[in-house]
């Protein structure tokens, strides 16, 4: 097919984005939907754009300069983009191209008025709408004016906002080409926007309509407030009628003008309820055609609706795709976020979430690169619901509040709440690989833990079992490759679940946590002590995660005596630096290498976001540890690890003596003291083991990953994959199929990369319904000072210091007394805990890893502080109230 400069809109469909841009392709698709009226017109194609810009060789140099700009150089972007627009607008349109456009106008009505609209190839993608990034011109009359505005549309590829948006979304400026839609102008009585899903809550069943008089530009420009209608299940369920004092109308000879609306009409609705329902019906047909919620521009003229644009709503959090009836329909469901339990709310790549699904102890469903658990069955049973809410409430009050919002409103097969609140029980959390409260126990009054002996040998045995299982995995997987590897991995996953579900392991986990709740509850009742277990668990034995943090202090001890090594480490960038001749040649280089290597042998399987197997481990990226090692060299003296551990143990022993003495002084205090002593022994025996099952999982994950990357290297050599990391964008089953067949859909990896970039921009909700409603919950407390940031108290004490907002431990630069503020902390963050005075996170619960380690190290900590990393600025002075659960920003 030869070069086409103009295509009639009636001949366009959604597959022609490369030729007519996103807007043109969508309009062509819209025109093919029954019952949807789209104004006639044509598209000036991207071939025309490419031909014209090729006439300006200076553009190449300007684009090179634009691409090379520092991301923060706003003035440079502004200046260069304006210069590029001037160049494009100054190019003469070739005679034959101008003649082609003029002939198209003659066919569609040369004297008519037109809307001339930009349609870029990067526009209106499923993952980024690019809405409003280029220009639209209304009521343009005459061939010369239309050609001038076509040229202006071409130039609008480089509006400042479009350039910034592309940079933020990782789109190369050179890959974006501009088509132009030339479409019959509609002179509407009313116009506006229809969202087929609520753009605020995400509810897919509720559509919202914004409407005003005249052209829709009055709403888009903010000239007037629109009427707003909410429609659900075929009826208007809410309306707000605005005073619409101004409107934009078309002028007879071209252009538009702002006019004053007659005072008698200003408070009239722009649409009747019947028209609103009719419009939403059209929107539902459009939504069904494109397969996702739409943001639709509409006009009402001559008593009928015209659709002038439709694009995907890219800000909505996706909904898990599940077919319950076998016919594509879904039942109403309620989902709880796994990431908020696992301290990993970042988007995961397909191999990452599919591996977690295969190895977890509960069914999990993917949406937006995150995993969710369906809690609908538990909400449907009053007893199970009470237990679930109690467990989750103590772990994460925001998730409980979000669930209660769903329950109180009804629907989703959830009966109304019980009249009497459930009796509190000690909250429980499952082994780390499980769903939030996957097996909640009945709600009962606090009771002693189940009958398992308080015997350190139990923990020793469980650790030995886990280590033996990992050793067997490492031994047996070495001989497996190809399809045989995947057969073996099915067996390995079964063993993975067997170890994780070991009844003795579960009893040990629960014994430590239940003893914690017992101590906190009883000592508050008997002595008025708040969170007494926080001190009683300091430096508890067998805590692999707290040991990991202290061990990095020992690494610092090995590095500190050698100034040449300390000077060398800040500049390392190569991940093979430990093997470099440069390090070996330094005095102390061998000692530093041996200390870091020994640390990596024990803890190198860990990393930030470690439940995603695709994340680089410390063994793969040891440079991530260098800033923390250097902080420890600077902030601590020799032997700090042993001193810290011994200090914690001493404080715990002092607290134990104090508590027991005070109890014995009470009437009938002897039995209370004896039972408390048993619980203290119990919590110190078992609470450290709380961290071990997760470590065992991550050990196994590293072994799986190395084996799968071996397959990836073979696929690269066979020409099936471009690079080995491409397997991260395939699910486990897809990778299995590729290994078996040596065939891969050519565009799949790129589409998945595009999806992942989109998912990274989304904020995952704590609770998600099958209607798409995303709920984050709220704290309902009146004991927090005005202006303070509310959270969950997880480690007692109050501390004041400089806030260090750190999103990646590789960016650590800490001084003594700093307070760590971050989104979430998994075990990989524990090396930072030894260097800070307090902790604030956006996500977390009473028994999640950050809370456990904060108590181990005696750090005041508040977790679950919504938007903490945005509301607290790096360097501000803050006060953390770890006993009361709030944070004050002091400066």
Short mmCIF file of N, CA, C and O in Angstrom, two decimals, residues 6-97:
data_model
loop_
_atom_site.label_atom_id
_atom_site.label_comp_id
_atom_site.label_asym_id
_atom_site.label_seq_id
_atom_site.Cartn_x
_atom_site.Cartn_y
_atom_site.Cartn_z
N UNK A 6 -4.26 11.33 3.43
CA UNK A 6 -5.59 11.58 3.97
C UNK A 6 -6.40 10.29 3.93
O UNK A 6 -6.36 9.56 2.93
N UNK A 7 -7.11 9.98 5.01
CA UNK A 7 -8.01 8.82 5.07
C UNK A 7 -9.34 9.30 5.64
O UNK A 7 -9.37 9.99 6.67
N UNK A 8 -10.43 8.93 4.99
CA UNK A 8 -11.76 9.28 5.48
C UNK A 8 -11.99 8.60 6.83
O UNK A 8 -11.62 7.43 7.01
N UNK A 9 -12.60 9.30 7.75
CA UNK A 9 -12.84 8.76 9.09
C UNK A 9 -13.66 7.48 9.05
O UNK A 9 -13.48 6.58 9.87
N UNK A 10 -14.55 7.36 8.08
CA UNK A 10 -15.38 6.16 7.96
C UNK A 10 -14.56 4.93 7.60
O UNK A 10 -15.02 3.79 7.77
N UNK A 11 -13.33 5.13 7.10
CA UNK A 11 -12.47 4.01 6.70
C UNK A 11 -11.43 3.65 7.75
O UNK A 11 -10.55 2.82 7.52
N UNK A 12 -11.52 4.29 8.92
CA UNK A 12 -10.53 4.11 9.97
C UNK A 12 -11.05 3.15 11.03
O UNK A 12 -12.24 3.13 11.34
N UNK A 13 -10.16 2.31 11.60
CA UNK A 13 -10.52 1.52 12.78
C UNK A 13 -9.40 1.59 13.82
O UNK A 13 -8.37 2.21 13.58
N UNK A 14 -9.62 0.91 14.96
CA UNK A 14 -8.68 1.04 16.10
C UNK A 14 -7.28 0.52 15.81
O UNK A 14 -6.34 0.84 16.53
N UNK A 15 -7.14 -0.29 14.77
CA UNK A 15 -5.83 -0.89 14.49
C UNK A 15 -4.89 0.07 13.78
O UNK A 15 -3.72 -0.27 13.56
N UNK A 16 -5.35 1.26 13.43
CA UNK A 16 -4.57 2.15 12.58
C UNK A 16 -3.92 3.31 13.36
O UNK A 16 -3.68 4.37 12.80
N UNK A 17 -3.59 3.06 14.62
CA UNK A 17 -2.98 4.11 15.44
C UNK A 17 -1.72 4.65 14.81
O UNK A 17 -1.46 5.87 14.85
N UNK A 18 -0.89 3.79 14.23
CA UNK A 18 0.37 4.25 13.65
C UNK A 18 0.14 5.22 12.49
O UNK A 18 0.99 6.06 12.19
N UNK A 19 -1.03 5.13 11.86
CA UNK A 19 -1.33 5.97 10.70
C UNK A 19 -2.12 7.20 11.05
O UNK A 19 -1.85 8.30 10.54
N UNK A 20 -3.11 7.07 11.95
CA UNK A 20 -4.01 8.18 12.25
C UNK A 20 -3.93 8.63 13.70
O UNK A 20 -4.70 9.49 14.13
N UNK A 21 -3.01 8.06 14.50
CA UNK A 21 -2.87 8.45 15.89
C UNK A 21 -3.96 7.87 16.77
O UNK A 21 -4.93 7.25 16.30
N UNK A 22 -3.80 8.06 18.07
CA UNK A 22 -4.73 7.47 19.03
C UNK A 22 -6.13 8.02 18.92
O UNK A 22 -7.12 7.27 18.91
N UNK A 23 -6.26 9.35 18.80
CA UNK A 23 -7.59 9.96 18.73
C UNK A 23 -8.31 9.53 17.45
O UNK A 23 -9.49 9.16 17.47
N UNK A 24 -7.61 9.57 16.33
CA UNK A 24 -8.22 9.18 15.07
C UNK A 24 -8.66 7.73 15.07
O UNK A 24 -9.75 7.39 14.60
N UNK A 25 -7.79 6.85 15.62
CA UNK A 25 -8.14 5.42 15.67
C UNK A 25 -9.36 5.19 16.54
O UNK A 25 -10.25 4.39 16.20
N UNK A 26 -9.42 5.87 17.68
CA UNK A 26 -10.59 5.72 18.55
C UNK A 26 -11.85 6.25 17.89
O UNK A 26 -12.92 5.63 18.00
N UNK A 27 -11.75 7.38 17.20
CA UNK A 27 -12.93 7.92 16.53
C UNK A 27 -13.41 6.98 15.43
O UNK A 27 -14.62 6.78 15.24
N UNK A 28 -12.47 6.38 14.70
CA UNK A 28 -12.87 5.42 13.68
C UNK A 28 -13.57 4.21 14.29
O UNK A 28 -14.57 3.72 13.77
N UNK A 29 -13.04 3.74 15.44
CA UNK A 29 -13.70 2.64 16.14
C UNK A 29 -15.07 3.04 16.64
O UNK A 29 -16.04 2.27 16.54
N UNK A 30 -15.18 4.25 17.18
CA UNK A 30 -16.48 4.73 17.68
C UNK A 30 -17.52 4.76 16.57
O UNK A 30 -18.70 4.41 16.78
N UNK A 31 -17.11 5.20 15.39
CA UNK A 31 -18.05 5.35 14.28
C UNK A 31 -18.63 4.00 13.85
O UNK A 31 -19.65 3.96 13.15
N UNK A 32 -18.00 2.91 14.23
CA UNK A 32 -18.45 1.57 13.84
C UNK A 32 -19.37 0.93 14.88
O UNK A 32 -19.82 -0.20 14.71
N UNK A 33 -19.62 1.62 16.00
CA UNK A 33 -20.47 1.06 17.05
C UNK A 33 -21.92 1.45 16.79
O UNK A 33 -22.22 2.64 16.59
N UNK A 34 -22.80 0.47 16.78
CA UNK A 34 -24.22 0.74 16.55
C UNK A 34 -24.79 1.69 17.59
O UNK A 34 -24.54 1.54 18.78
N UNK A 35 -25.54 2.69 17.12
CA UNK A 35 -26.17 3.62 18.04
C UNK A 35 -25.28 4.75 18.52
O UNK A 35 -25.69 5.55 19.36
N UNK A 36 -24.05 4.83 17.99
CA UNK A 36 -23.12 5.90 18.37
C UNK A 36 -22.89 6.79 17.16
O UNK A 36 -22.46 6.33 16.10
N UNK A 37 -23.21 8.07 17.29
CA UNK A 37 -23.07 9.02 16.19
C UNK A 37 -21.80 9.84 16.37
O UNK A 37 -21.58 10.47 17.40
N UNK A 38 -20.96 9.81 15.34
CA UNK A 38 -19.68 10.52 15.35
C UNK A 38 -19.68 11.49 14.17
O UNK A 38 -19.97 11.09 13.04
N UNK A 39 -19.37 12.77 14.39
CA UNK A 39 -19.32 13.72 13.27
C UNK A 39 -18.38 13.26 12.17
O UNK A 39 -17.29 12.73 12.44
N UNK A 40 -18.78 13.45 10.91
CA UNK A 40 -17.99 13.00 9.77
C UNK A 40 -16.72 13.83 9.63
O UNK A 40 -16.62 14.96 10.13
N UNK A 41 -15.74 13.27 8.93
CA UNK A 41 -14.51 13.99 8.70
C UNK A 41 -13.44 13.11 8.12
O UNK A 41 -13.73 12.03 7.58
N UNK A 42 -12.18 13.53 8.23
CA UNK A 42 -11.07 12.75 7.69
C UNK A 42 -9.84 12.97 8.56
O UNK A 42 -9.81 13.86 9.42
N UNK A 43 -8.83 12.14 8.32
CA UNK A 43 -7.58 12.24 9.07
C UNK A 43 -6.44 12.58 8.11
O UNK A 43 -6.29 11.95 7.06
N UNK A 44 -5.65 13.56 8.48
CA UNK A 44 -4.37 13.83 7.82
C UNK A 44 -3.35 12.93 8.52
O UNK A 44 -3.14 13.06 9.73
N UNK A 45 -2.73 12.01 7.82
CA UNK A 45 -2.01 10.90 8.44
C UNK A 45 -0.62 11.28 8.95
O UNK A 45 -0.10 12.36 8.65
N UNK A 46 -0.03 10.34 9.66
CA UNK A 46 1.33 10.54 10.16
C UNK A 46 2.34 10.57 9.01
O UNK A 46 3.43 11.12 9.16
N UNK A 47 2.01 9.96 7.85
CA UNK A 47 2.90 10.06 6.68
C UNK A 47 3.09 11.53 6.30
O UNK A 47 4.19 11.96 5.93
N UNK A 48 1.99 12.29 6.37
CA UNK A 48 2.08 13.72 6.05
C UNK A 48 2.99 14.43 7.05
O UNK A 48 3.84 15.26 6.67
N UNK A 49 2.83 14.11 8.31
CA UNK A 49 3.67 14.72 9.36
C UNK A 49 5.15 14.40 9.12
O UNK A 49 6.01 15.30 9.15
N UNK A 50 5.45 13.12 8.88
CA UNK A 50 6.84 12.73 8.69
C UNK A 50 7.46 13.44 7.48
O UNK A 50 8.61 13.87 7.51
N UNK A 51 6.65 13.54 6.41
CA UNK A 51 7.17 14.20 5.21
C UNK A 51 7.49 15.67 5.49
O UNK A 51 8.54 16.18 5.06
N UNK A 52 6.61 16.32 6.20
CA UNK A 52 6.81 17.75 6.45
C UNK A 52 8.00 18.00 7.38
O UNK A 52 8.85 18.85 7.10
N UNK A 53 8.09 17.26 8.49
CA UNK A 53 9.19 17.53 9.44
C UNK A 53 10.54 17.13 8.86
O UNK A 53 11.58 17.65 9.27
N UNK A 54 10.53 16.21 7.86
CA UNK A 54 11.79 15.84 7.21
C UNK A 54 12.39 17.02 6.44
O UNK A 54 13.57 17.02 6.11
N UNK A 55 11.56 18.03 6.17
CA UNK A 55 12.02 19.22 5.46
C UNK A 55 12.80 20.17 6.36
O UNK A 55 13.29 21.21 5.90
N UNK A 56 12.92 19.84 7.63
CA UNK A 56 13.62 20.72 8.58
C UNK A 56 14.75 19.95 9.25
O UNK A 56 14.58 19.40 10.35
N UNK A 57 15.93 19.89 8.61
CA UNK A 57 17.06 19.14 9.19
C UNK A 57 17.46 19.63 10.58
O UNK A 57 18.01 18.87 11.37
N UNK A 58 17.19 20.88 10.88
CA UNK A 58 17.59 21.41 12.19
C UNK A 58 16.85 20.71 13.34
O UNK A 58 17.30 20.77 14.49
N UNK A 59 15.73 20.04 13.03
CA UNK A 59 14.98 19.36 14.09
C UNK A 59 15.80 18.25 14.76
O UNK A 59 15.67 18.03 15.96
N UNK A 60 16.62 17.56 13.97
CA UNK A 60 17.42 16.47 14.55
C UNK A 60 18.32 16.99 15.66
O UNK A 60 18.41 16.40 16.74
N UNK A 61 18.98 18.10 15.41
CA UNK A 61 19.86 18.68 16.43
C UNK A 61 19.07 19.13 17.65
O UNK A 61 19.47 18.90 18.80
N UNK A 62 17.91 19.75 17.40
CA UNK A 62 17.08 20.22 18.52
C UNK A 62 16.57 19.05 19.36
O UNK A 62 16.52 19.12 20.59
N UNK A 63 16.19 17.94 18.70
CA UNK A 63 15.71 16.76 19.43
C UNK A 63 16.83 16.12 20.23
O UNK A 63 16.60 15.62 21.34
N UNK A 64 18.05 16.12 19.68
CA UNK A 64 19.19 15.60 20.45
C UNK A 64 19.37 16.41 21.73
O UNK A 64 19.59 15.85 22.81
N UNK A 65 19.28 17.73 21.60
CA UNK A 65 19.43 18.58 22.79
C UNK A 65 18.30 18.33 23.78
O UNK A 65 18.53 18.28 25.00
N UNK A 66 17.06 18.17 23.28
CA UNK A 66 15.92 17.94 24.16
C UNK A 66 16.06 16.63 24.92
O UNK A 66 15.82 16.56 26.13
N UNK A 67 16.50 15.58 24.21
CA UNK A 67 16.66 14.26 24.84
C UNK A 67 17.76 14.29 25.90
O UNK A 67 17.66 13.61 26.93
N UNK A 68 18.78 15.11 25.67
CA UNK A 68 19.91 15.15 26.58
C UNK A 68 19.73 16.04 27.79
O UNK A 68 20.61 16.10 28.66
N UNK A 69 18.60 16.74 27.88
CA UNK A 69 18.38 17.65 29.00
C UNK A 69 18.27 16.90 30.32
O UNK A 69 17.75 15.78 30.37
N UNK A 70 18.74 17.54 31.38
CA UNK A 70 18.51 17.02 32.73
C UNK A 70 17.01 16.97 33.00
O UNK A 70 16.28 17.90 32.64
N UNK A 71 16.52 15.89 33.62
CA UNK A 71 15.07 15.77 33.87
C UNK A 71 14.47 16.93 34.66
O UNK A 71 13.28 17.21 34.53
N UNK A 72 15.29 17.60 35.45
CA UNK A 72 14.77 18.70 36.27
C UNK A 72 14.94 20.07 35.62
O UNK A 72 14.60 21.09 36.24
N UNK A 73 15.46 20.12 34.40
CA UNK A 73 15.72 21.39 33.73
C UNK A 73 14.44 21.89 33.06
O UNK A 73 14.26 21.76 31.84
N UNK A 74 13.53 22.47 33.84
CA UNK A 74 12.24 22.91 33.32
C UNK A 74 12.40 24.07 32.34
O UNK A 74 11.70 24.13 31.32
N UNK A 75 13.32 24.97 32.63
CA UNK A 75 13.52 26.11 31.74
C UNK A 75 14.05 25.65 30.39
O UNK A 75 13.66 26.15 29.33
N UNK A 76 14.95 24.67 30.42
CA UNK A 76 15.48 24.12 29.17
C UNK A 76 14.40 23.47 28.33
O UNK A 76 14.36 23.63 27.11
N UNK A 77 13.52 22.71 28.99
CA UNK A 77 12.39 22.08 28.28
C UNK A 77 11.51 23.15 27.66
O UNK A 77 11.10 23.06 26.49
N UNK A 78 11.22 24.19 28.43
CA UNK A 78 10.34 25.26 27.94
C UNK A 78 10.94 25.94 26.71
O UNK A 78 10.27 26.15 25.69
N UNK A 79 12.22 26.27 26.77
CA UNK A 79 12.87 27.00 25.68
C UNK A 79 13.00 26.15 24.42
O UNK A 79 12.67 26.59 23.31
N UNK A 80 13.46 24.91 24.60
CA UNK A 80 13.68 24.05 23.44
C UNK A 80 12.37 23.65 22.77
O UNK A 80 12.26 23.61 21.54
N UNK A 81 11.35 23.32 23.58
CA UNK A 81 10.08 22.91 22.97
C UNK A 81 9.46 24.07 22.19
O UNK A 81 8.88 23.87 21.11
N UNK A 82 9.58 25.29 22.70
CA UNK A 82 9.06 26.46 21.96
C UNK A 82 9.80 26.65 20.65
O UNK A 82 9.19 26.96 19.60
N UNK A 83 11.12 26.43 20.66
CA UNK A 83 11.91 26.58 19.43
C UNK A 83 11.51 25.52 18.40
O UNK A 83 11.38 25.82 17.20
N UNK A 84 11.29 24.29 18.86
CA UNK A 84 10.88 23.21 17.94
C UNK A 84 9.51 23.52 17.33
O UNK A 84 9.29 23.33 16.13
N UNK A 85 8.60 24.05 18.13
CA UNK A 85 7.27 24.40 17.60
C UNK A 85 7.37 25.49 16.53
O UNK A 85 6.69 25.43 15.50
N UNK A 86 8.21 26.46 16.78
CA UNK A 86 8.37 27.54 15.80
C UNK A 86 8.90 26.98 14.47
O UNK A 86 8.45 27.39 13.39
N UNK A 87 9.84 26.06 14.55
CA UNK A 87 10.39 25.47 13.33
C UNK A 87 9.30 24.74 12.55
O UNK A 87 9.16 24.91 11.32
N UNK A 88 8.51 23.92 13.24
CA UNK A 88 7.49 23.12 12.55
C UNK A 88 6.40 24.02 11.97
O UNK A 88 5.96 23.82 10.83
N UNK A 89 5.97 25.01 12.73
CA UNK A 89 4.92 25.89 12.23
C UNK A 89 5.39 26.71 11.04
O UNK A 89 4.58 27.17 10.22
N UNK A 90 6.70 26.88 10.89
CA UNK A 90 7.23 27.67 9.79
C UNK A 90 7.46 26.89 8.51
O UNK A 90 7.81 27.47 7.48
N UNK A 91 7.27 25.57 8.57
CA UNK A 91 7.50 24.75 7.38
C UNK A 91 6.34 24.93 6.40
O UNK A 91 5.17 24.88 6.79
N UNK A 92 6.65 25.10 5.12
CA UNK A 92 5.62 25.19 4.09
C UNK A 92 5.06 23.81 3.79
O UNK A 92 5.82 22.85 3.62
N UNK A 93 3.73 23.71 3.71
CA UNK A 93 3.10 22.44 3.34
C UNK A 93 3.28 22.23 1.84
O UNK A 93 2.91 23.12 1.05
N UNK A 94 3.85 21.12 1.39
CA UNK A 94 4.05 20.88 -0.05
C UNK A 94 2.73 20.99 -0.82
O UNK A 94 1.66 20.64 -0.29
N UNK A 95 2.81 21.45 -2.05
CA UNK A 95 1.61 21.70 -2.84
C UNK A 95 0.74 20.47 -3.01
O UNK A 95 -0.49 20.54 -2.89
N UNK A 96 1.35 19.32 -3.29
CA UNK A 96 0.54 18.12 -3.53
C UNK A 96 -0.18 17.68 -2.25
O UNK A 96 -1.32 17.20 -2.30
N UNK A 97 0.49 17.86 -1.10
CA UNK A 97 -0.16 17.50 0.18
C UNK A 97 -1.31 18.45 0.46
O UNK A 97 -2.40 18.04 0.86
#
